[in-house]
Tab-separated table of N, CA and C in Angstrom:
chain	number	residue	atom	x	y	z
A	1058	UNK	N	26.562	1.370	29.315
A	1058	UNK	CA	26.311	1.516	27.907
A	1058	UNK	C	27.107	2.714	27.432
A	1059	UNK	N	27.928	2.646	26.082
A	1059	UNK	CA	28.629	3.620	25.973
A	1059	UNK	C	28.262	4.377	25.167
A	1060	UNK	N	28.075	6.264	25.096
A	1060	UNK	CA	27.823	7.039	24.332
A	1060	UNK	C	26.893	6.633	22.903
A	1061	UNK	N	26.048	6.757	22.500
A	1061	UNK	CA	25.451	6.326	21.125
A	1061	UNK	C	25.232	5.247	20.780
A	1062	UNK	N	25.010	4.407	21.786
A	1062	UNK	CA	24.405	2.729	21.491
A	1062	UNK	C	23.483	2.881	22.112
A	1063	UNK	N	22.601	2.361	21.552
A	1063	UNK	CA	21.314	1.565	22.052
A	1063	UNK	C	21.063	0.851	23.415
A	1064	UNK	N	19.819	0.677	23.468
A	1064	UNK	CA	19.830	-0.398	24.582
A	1064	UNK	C	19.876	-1.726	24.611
A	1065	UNK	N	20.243	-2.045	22.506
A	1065	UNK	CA	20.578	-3.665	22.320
A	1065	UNK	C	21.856	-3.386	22.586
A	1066	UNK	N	22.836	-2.420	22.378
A	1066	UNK	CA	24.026	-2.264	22.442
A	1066	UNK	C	25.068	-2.264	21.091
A	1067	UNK	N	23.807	-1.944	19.982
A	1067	UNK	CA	24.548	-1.887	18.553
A	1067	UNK	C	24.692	-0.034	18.718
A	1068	UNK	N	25.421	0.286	17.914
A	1068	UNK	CA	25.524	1.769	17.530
A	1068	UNK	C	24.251	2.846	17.300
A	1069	UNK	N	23.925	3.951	17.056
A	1069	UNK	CA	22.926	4.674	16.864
A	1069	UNK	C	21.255	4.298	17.629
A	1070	UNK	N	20.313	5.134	16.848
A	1070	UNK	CA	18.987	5.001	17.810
A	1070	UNK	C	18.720	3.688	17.763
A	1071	UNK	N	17.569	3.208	18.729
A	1071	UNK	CA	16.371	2.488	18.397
A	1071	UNK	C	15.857	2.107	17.412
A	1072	UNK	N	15.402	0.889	17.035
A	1072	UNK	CA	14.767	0.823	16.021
A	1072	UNK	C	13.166	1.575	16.285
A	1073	UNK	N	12.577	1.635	15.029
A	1073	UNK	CA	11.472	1.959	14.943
A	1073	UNK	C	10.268	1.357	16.131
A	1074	UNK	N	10.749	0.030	16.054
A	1074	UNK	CA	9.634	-1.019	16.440
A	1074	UNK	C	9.799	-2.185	16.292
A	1075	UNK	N	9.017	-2.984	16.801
A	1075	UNK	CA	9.629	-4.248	16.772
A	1075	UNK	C	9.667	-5.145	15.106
A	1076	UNK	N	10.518	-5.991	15.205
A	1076	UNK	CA	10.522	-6.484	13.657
A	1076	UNK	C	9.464	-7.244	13.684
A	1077	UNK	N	8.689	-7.865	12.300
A	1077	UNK	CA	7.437	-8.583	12.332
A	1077	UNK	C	7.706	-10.100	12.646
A	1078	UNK	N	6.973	-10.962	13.232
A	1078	UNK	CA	7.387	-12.124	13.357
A	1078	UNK	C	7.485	-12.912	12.497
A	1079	UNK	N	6.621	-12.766	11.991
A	1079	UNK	CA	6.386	-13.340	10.187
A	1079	UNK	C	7.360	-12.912	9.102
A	1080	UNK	N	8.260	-13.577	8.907
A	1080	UNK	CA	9.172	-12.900	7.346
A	1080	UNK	C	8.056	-12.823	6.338
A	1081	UNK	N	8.349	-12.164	5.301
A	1081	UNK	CA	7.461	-11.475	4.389
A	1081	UNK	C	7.286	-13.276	3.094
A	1082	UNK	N	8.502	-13.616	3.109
A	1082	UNK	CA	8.633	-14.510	2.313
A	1082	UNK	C	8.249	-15.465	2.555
A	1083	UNK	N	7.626	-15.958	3.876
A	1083	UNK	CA	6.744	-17.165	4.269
A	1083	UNK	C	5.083	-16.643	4.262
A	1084	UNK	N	5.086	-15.238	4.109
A	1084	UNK	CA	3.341	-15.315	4.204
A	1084	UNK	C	3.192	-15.181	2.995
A	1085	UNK	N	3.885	-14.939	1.790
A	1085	UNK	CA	3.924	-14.833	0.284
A	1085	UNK	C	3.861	-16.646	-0.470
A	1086	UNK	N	4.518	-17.487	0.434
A	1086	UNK	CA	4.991	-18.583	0.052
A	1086	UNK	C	5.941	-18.435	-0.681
A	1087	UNK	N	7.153	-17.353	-0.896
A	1087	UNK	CA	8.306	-17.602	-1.282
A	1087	UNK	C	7.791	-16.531	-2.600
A	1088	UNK	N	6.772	-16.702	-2.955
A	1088	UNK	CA	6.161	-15.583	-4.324
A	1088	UNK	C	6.285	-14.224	-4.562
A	1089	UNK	N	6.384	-13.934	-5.671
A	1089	UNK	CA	6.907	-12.276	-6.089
A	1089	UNK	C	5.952	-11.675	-6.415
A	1090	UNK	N	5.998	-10.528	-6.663
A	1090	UNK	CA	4.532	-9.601	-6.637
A	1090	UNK	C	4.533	-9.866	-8.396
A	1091	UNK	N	4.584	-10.683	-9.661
A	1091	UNK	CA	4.479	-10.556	-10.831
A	1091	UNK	C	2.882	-10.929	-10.983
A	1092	UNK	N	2.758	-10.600	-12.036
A	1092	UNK	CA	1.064	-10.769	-12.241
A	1092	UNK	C	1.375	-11.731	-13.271
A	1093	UNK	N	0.058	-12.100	-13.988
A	1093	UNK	CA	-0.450	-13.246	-14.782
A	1093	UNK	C	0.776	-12.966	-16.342
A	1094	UNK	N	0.781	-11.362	-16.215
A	1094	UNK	CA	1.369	-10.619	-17.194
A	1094	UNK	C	2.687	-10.220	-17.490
A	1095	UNK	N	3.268	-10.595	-16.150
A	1095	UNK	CA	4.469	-10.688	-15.893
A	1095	UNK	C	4.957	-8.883	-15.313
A	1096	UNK	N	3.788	-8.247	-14.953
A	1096	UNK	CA	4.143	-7.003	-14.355
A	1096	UNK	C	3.748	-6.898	-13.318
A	1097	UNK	N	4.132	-6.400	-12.096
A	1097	UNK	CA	3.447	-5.573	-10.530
A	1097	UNK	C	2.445	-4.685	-11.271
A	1098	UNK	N	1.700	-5.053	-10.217
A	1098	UNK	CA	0.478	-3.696	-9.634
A	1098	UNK	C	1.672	-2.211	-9.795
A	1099	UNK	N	0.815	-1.235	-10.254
A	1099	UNK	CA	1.591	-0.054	-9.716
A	1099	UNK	C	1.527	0.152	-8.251
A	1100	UNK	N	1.908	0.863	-7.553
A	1100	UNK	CA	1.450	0.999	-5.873
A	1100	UNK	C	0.078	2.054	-6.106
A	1101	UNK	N	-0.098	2.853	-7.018
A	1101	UNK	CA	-1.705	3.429	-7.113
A	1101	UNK	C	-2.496	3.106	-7.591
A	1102	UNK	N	-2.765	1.393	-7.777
A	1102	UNK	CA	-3.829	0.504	-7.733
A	1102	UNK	C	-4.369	0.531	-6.258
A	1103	UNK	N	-5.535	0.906	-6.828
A	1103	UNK	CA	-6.722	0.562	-5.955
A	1103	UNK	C	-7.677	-0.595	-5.977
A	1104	UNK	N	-7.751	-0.766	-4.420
A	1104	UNK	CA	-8.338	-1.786	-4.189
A	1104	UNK	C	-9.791	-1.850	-3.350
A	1105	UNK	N	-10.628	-2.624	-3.157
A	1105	UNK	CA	-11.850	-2.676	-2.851
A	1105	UNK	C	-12.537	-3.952	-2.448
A	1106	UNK	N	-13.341	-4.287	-1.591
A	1106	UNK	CA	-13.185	-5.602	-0.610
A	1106	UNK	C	-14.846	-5.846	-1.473
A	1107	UNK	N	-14.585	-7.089	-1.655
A	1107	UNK	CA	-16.211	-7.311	-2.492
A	1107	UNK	C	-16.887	-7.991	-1.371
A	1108	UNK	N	-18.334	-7.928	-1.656
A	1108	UNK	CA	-19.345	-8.571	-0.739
A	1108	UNK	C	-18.757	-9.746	-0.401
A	1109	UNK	N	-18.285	-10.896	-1.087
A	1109	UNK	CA	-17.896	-12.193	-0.999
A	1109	UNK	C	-16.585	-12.099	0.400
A	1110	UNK	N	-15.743	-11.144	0.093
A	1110	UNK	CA	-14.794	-10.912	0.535
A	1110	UNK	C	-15.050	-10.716	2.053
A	1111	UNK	N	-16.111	-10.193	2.275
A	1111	UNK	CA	-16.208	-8.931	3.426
A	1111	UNK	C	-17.063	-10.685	4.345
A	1112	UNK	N	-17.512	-11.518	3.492
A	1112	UNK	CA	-18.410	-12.514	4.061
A	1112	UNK	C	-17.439	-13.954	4.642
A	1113	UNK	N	-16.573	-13.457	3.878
A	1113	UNK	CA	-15.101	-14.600	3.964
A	1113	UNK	C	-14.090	-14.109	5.195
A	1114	UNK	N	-14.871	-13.402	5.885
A	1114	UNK	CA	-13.562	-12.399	6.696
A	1114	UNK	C	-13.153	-14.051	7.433
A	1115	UNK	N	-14.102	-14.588	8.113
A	1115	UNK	CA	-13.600	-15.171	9.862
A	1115	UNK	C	-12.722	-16.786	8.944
A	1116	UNK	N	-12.831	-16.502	7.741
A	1116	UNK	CA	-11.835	-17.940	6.982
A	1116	UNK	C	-10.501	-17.610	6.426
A	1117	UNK	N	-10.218	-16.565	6.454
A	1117	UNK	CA	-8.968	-15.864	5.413
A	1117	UNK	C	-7.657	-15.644	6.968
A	1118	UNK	N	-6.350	-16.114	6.201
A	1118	UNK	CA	-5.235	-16.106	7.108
A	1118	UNK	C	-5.228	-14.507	7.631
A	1119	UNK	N	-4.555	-14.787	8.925
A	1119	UNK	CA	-4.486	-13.285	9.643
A	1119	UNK	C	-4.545	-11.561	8.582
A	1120	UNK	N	-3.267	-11.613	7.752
A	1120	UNK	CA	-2.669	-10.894	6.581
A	1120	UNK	C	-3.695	-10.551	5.591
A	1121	UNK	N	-4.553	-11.564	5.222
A	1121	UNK	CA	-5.966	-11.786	3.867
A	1121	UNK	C	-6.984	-11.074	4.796
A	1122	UNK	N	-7.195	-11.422	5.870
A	1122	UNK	CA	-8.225	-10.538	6.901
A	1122	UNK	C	-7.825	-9.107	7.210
A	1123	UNK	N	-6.740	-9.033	7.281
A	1123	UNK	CA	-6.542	-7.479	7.453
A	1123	UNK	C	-6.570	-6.351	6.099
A	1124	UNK	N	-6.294	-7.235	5.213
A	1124	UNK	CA	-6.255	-6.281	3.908
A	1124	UNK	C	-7.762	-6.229	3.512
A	1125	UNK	N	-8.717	-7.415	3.390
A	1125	UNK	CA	-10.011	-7.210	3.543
A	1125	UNK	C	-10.693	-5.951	3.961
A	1126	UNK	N	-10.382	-6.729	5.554
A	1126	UNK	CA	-10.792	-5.526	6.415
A	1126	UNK	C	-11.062	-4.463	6.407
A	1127	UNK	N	-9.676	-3.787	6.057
A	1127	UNK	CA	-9.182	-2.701	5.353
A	1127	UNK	C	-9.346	-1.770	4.616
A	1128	UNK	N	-10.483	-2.986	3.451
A	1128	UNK	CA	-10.827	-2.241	1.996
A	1128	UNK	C	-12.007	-2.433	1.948
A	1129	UNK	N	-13.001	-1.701	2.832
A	1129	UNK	CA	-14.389	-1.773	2.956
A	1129	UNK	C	-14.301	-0.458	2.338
A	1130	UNK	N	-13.348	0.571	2.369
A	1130	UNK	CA	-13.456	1.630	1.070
A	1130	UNK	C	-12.147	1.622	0.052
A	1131	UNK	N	-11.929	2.041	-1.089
A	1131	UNK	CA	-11.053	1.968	-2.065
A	1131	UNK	C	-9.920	2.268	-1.085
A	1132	UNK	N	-9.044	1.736	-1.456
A	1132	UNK	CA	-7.460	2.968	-1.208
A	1132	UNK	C	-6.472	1.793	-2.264
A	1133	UNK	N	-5.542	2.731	-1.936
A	1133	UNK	CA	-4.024	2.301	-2.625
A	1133	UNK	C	-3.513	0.998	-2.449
A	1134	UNK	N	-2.429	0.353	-3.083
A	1134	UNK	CA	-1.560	-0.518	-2.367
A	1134	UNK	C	-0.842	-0.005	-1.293
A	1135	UNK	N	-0.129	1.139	-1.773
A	1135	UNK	CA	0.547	1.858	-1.037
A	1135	UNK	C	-0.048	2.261	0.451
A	1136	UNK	N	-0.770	3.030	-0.071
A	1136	UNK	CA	-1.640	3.348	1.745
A	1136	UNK	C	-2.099	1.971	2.114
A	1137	UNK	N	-2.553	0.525	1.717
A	1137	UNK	CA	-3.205	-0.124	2.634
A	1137	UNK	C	-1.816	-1.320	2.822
A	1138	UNK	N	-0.367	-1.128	2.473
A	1138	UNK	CA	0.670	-1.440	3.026
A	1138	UNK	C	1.517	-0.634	3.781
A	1139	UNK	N	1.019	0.478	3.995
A	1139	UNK	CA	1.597	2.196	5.368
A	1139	UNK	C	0.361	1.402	6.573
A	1140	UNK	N	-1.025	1.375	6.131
A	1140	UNK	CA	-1.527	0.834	7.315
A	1140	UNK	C	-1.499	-0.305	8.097
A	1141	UNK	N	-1.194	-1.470	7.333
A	1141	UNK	CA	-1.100	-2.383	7.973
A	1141	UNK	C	0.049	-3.113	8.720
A	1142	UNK	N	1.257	-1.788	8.038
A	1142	UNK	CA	2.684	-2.221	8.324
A	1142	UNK	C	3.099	-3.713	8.107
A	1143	UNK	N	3.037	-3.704	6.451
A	1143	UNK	CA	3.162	-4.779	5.856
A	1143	UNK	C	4.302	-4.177	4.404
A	1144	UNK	N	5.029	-5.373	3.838
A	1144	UNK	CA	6.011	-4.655	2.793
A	1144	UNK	C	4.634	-4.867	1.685
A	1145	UNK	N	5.251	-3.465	0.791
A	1145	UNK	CA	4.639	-3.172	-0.368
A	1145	UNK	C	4.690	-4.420	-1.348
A	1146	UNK	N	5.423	-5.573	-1.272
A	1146	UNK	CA	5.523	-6.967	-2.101
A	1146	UNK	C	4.524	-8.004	-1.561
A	1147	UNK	N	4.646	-7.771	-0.368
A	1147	UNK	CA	3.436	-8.675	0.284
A	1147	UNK	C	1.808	-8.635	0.106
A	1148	UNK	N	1.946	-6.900	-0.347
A	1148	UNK	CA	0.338	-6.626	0.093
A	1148	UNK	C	0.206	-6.778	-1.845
A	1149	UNK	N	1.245	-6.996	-2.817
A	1149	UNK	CA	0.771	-6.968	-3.852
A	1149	UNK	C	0.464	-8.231	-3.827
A	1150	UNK	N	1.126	-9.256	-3.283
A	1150	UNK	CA	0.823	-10.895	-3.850
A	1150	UNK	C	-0.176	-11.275	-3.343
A	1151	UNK	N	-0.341	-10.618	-1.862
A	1151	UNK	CA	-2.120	-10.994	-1.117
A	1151	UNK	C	-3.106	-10.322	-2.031
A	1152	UNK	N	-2.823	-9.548	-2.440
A	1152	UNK	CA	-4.358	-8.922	-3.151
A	1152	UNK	C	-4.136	-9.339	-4.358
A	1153	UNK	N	-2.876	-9.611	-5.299
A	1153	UNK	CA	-3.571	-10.612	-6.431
A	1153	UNK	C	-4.101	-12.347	-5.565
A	1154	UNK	N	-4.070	-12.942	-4.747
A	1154	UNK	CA	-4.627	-13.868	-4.396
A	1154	UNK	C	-6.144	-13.899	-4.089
A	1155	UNK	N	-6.264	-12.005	-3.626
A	1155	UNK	CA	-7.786	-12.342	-3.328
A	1155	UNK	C	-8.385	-11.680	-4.224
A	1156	UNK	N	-7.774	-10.932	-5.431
A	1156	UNK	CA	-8.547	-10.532	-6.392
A	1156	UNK	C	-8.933	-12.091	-7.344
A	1157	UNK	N	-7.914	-13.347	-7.495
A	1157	UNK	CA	-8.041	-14.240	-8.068
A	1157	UNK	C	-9.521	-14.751	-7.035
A	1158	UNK	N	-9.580	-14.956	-6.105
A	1158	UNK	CA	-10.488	-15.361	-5.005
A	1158	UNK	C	-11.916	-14.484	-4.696
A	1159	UNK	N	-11.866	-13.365	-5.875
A	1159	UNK	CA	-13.260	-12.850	-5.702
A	1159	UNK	C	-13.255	-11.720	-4.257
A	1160	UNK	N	-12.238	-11.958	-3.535
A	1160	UNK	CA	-12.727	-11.215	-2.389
A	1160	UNK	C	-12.575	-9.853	-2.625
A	1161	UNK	N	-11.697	-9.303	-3.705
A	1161	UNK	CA	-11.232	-7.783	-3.530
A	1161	UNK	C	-11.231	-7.454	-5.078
A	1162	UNK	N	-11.998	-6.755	-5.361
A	1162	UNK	CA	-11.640	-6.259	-6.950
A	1162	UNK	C	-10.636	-5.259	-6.741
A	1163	UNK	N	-9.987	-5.458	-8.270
A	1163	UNK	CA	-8.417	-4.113	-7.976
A	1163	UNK	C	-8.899	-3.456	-9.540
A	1164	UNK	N	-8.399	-2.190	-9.684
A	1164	UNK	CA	-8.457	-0.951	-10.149
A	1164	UNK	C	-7.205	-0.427	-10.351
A	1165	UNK	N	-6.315	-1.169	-11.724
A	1165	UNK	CA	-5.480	-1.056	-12.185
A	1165	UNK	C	-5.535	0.555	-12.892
A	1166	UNK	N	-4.434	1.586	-12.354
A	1166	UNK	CA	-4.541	2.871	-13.887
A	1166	UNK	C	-4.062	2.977	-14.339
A	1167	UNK	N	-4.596	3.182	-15.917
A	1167	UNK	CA	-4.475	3.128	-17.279
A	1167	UNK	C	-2.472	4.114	-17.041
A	1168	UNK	N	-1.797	3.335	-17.459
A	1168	UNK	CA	-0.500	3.573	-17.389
A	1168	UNK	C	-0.345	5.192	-18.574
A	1169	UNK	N	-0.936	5.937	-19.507
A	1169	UNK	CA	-0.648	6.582	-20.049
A	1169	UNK	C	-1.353	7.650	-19.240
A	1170	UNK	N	-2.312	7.711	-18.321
A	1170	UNK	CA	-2.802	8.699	-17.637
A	1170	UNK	C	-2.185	8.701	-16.496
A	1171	UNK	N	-1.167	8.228	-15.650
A	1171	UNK	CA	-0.564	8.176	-14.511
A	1171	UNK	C	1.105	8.634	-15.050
A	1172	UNK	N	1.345	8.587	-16.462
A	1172	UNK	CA	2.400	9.516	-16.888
A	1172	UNK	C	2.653	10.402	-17.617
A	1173	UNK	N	1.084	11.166	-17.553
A	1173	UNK	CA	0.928	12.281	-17.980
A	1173	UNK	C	1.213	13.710	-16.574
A	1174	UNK	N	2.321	14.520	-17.714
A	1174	UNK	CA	2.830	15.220	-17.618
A	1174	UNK	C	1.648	16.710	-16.756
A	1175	UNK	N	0.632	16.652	-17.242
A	1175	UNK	CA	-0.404	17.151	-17.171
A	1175	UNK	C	-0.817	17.341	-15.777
A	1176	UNK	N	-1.163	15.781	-15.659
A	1176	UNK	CA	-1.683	15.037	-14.400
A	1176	UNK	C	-0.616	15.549	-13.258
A	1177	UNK	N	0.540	15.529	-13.340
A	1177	UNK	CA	1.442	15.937	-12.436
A	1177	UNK	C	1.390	17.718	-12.154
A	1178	UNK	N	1.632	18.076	-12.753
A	1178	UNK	CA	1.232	19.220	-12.946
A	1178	UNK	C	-0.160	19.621	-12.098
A	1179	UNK	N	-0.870	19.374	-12.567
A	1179	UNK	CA	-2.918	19.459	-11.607
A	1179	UNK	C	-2.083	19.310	-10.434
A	1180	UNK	N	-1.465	17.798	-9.681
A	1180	UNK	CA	-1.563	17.689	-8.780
A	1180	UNK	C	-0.453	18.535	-7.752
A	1181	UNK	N	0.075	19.032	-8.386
A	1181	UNK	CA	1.362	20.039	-7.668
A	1181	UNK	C	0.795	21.696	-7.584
A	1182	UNK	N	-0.138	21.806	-8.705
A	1182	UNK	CA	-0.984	23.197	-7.993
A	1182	UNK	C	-2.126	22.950	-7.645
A	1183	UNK	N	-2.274	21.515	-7.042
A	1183	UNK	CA	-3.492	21.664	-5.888
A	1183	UNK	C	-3.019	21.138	-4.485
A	1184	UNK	N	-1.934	20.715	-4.676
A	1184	UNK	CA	-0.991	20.637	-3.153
A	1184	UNK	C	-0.688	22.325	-2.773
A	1185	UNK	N	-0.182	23.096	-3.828
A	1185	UNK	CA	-0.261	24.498	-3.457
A	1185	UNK	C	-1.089	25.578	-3.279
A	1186	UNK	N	-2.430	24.641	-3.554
A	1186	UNK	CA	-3.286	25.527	-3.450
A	1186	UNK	C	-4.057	24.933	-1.873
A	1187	UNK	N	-3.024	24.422	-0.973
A	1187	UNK	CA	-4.028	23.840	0.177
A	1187	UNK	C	-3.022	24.935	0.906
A	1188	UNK	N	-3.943	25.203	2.140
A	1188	UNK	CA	-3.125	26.977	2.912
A	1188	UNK	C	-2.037	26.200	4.138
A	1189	UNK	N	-1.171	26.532	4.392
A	1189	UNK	CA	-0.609	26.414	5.687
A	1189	UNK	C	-1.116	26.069	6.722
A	1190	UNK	N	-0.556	25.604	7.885
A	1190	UNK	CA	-1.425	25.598	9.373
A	1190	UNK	C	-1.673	27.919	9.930
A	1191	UNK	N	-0.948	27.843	9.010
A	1191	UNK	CA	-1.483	29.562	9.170
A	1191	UNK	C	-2.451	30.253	8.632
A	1192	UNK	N	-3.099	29.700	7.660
A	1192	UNK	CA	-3.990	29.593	6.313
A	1192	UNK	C	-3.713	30.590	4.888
A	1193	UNK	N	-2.231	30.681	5.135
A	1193	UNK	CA	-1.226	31.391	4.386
A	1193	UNK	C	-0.957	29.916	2.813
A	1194	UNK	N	-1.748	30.764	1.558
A	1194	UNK	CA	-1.291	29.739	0.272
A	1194	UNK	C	-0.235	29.520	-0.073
A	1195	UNK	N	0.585	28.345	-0.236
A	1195	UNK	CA	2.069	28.570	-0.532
A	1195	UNK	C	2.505	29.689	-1.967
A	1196	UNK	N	3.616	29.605	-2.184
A	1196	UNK	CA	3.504	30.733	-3.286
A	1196	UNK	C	3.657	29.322	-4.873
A	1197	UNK	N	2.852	29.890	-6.122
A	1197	UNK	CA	2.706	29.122	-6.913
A	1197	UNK	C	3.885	29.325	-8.028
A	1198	UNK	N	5.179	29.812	-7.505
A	1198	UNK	CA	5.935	29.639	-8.718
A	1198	UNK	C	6.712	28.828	-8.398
């Protein structure tokens, strides 16, 4: 093997991991993340697994069971497509399927409070207000 190839024998590192077996576009059925409205979820829609949902586990395809699963407490699109190592398009079209299906209510935010200037702001001096692994505060200017 020569200098900087792999052990497939293409150039540079390793991949991460293995690729998924499933293309994204066959567990979607070919479908795009658009809503009824013709817009995506933001990725800081939250989601939440309803009683129905949580009772439907052992009937729902592999993908519908894991996002379920998943959302026995709120989280993100975003974080519950980092956990399941699923693309962020996939986990939007499964959860509008099971929000249509009762299993998962979603928690769309109000788009003028997620681009407030404000809001960004709060959240950048309370990232600076968390201490180091030294317990040293970063500095706030």
């Amino acid at each position: 093997m020569a200098d900087g190839a792999s052990s497939s024998g293409y150039p540079g590192p390793e991949p991460v991991g293995p690729a998924p077996a499933v293309r994204p576009f066959l567990v979607t059925a070919g479908r795009v993340a658009d809503t009824a409205s013709g817009r995506t979820m933001p990725v800081e829609t939250q989601v939440v697994a309803t009683a129905a949902g949580l009772d439907a586990l052992d009937r729902l395809s592999f993908e519908q069971h894991d996002i379920v699963a998943a959302c026995r407490l709120p989280q993100s699109l975003a974080e519950l497509a980092a956990r399941l190592h699923l693309h962020l398009n996939v986990v939007r079209v499964l959860a509008e399927d099971l929000r249509d299906a009762g299993r998962l209510t979603v928690y769309v935010p109000d788009f003028e409070s997620t681009h407030d200037a404000s809001v960004l702001r709060r959240v950048i001096d309370g990232l600076r207000a968390i201490p180091d692994s030294r317990g040293v505060l970063r500095d706030t200017d």
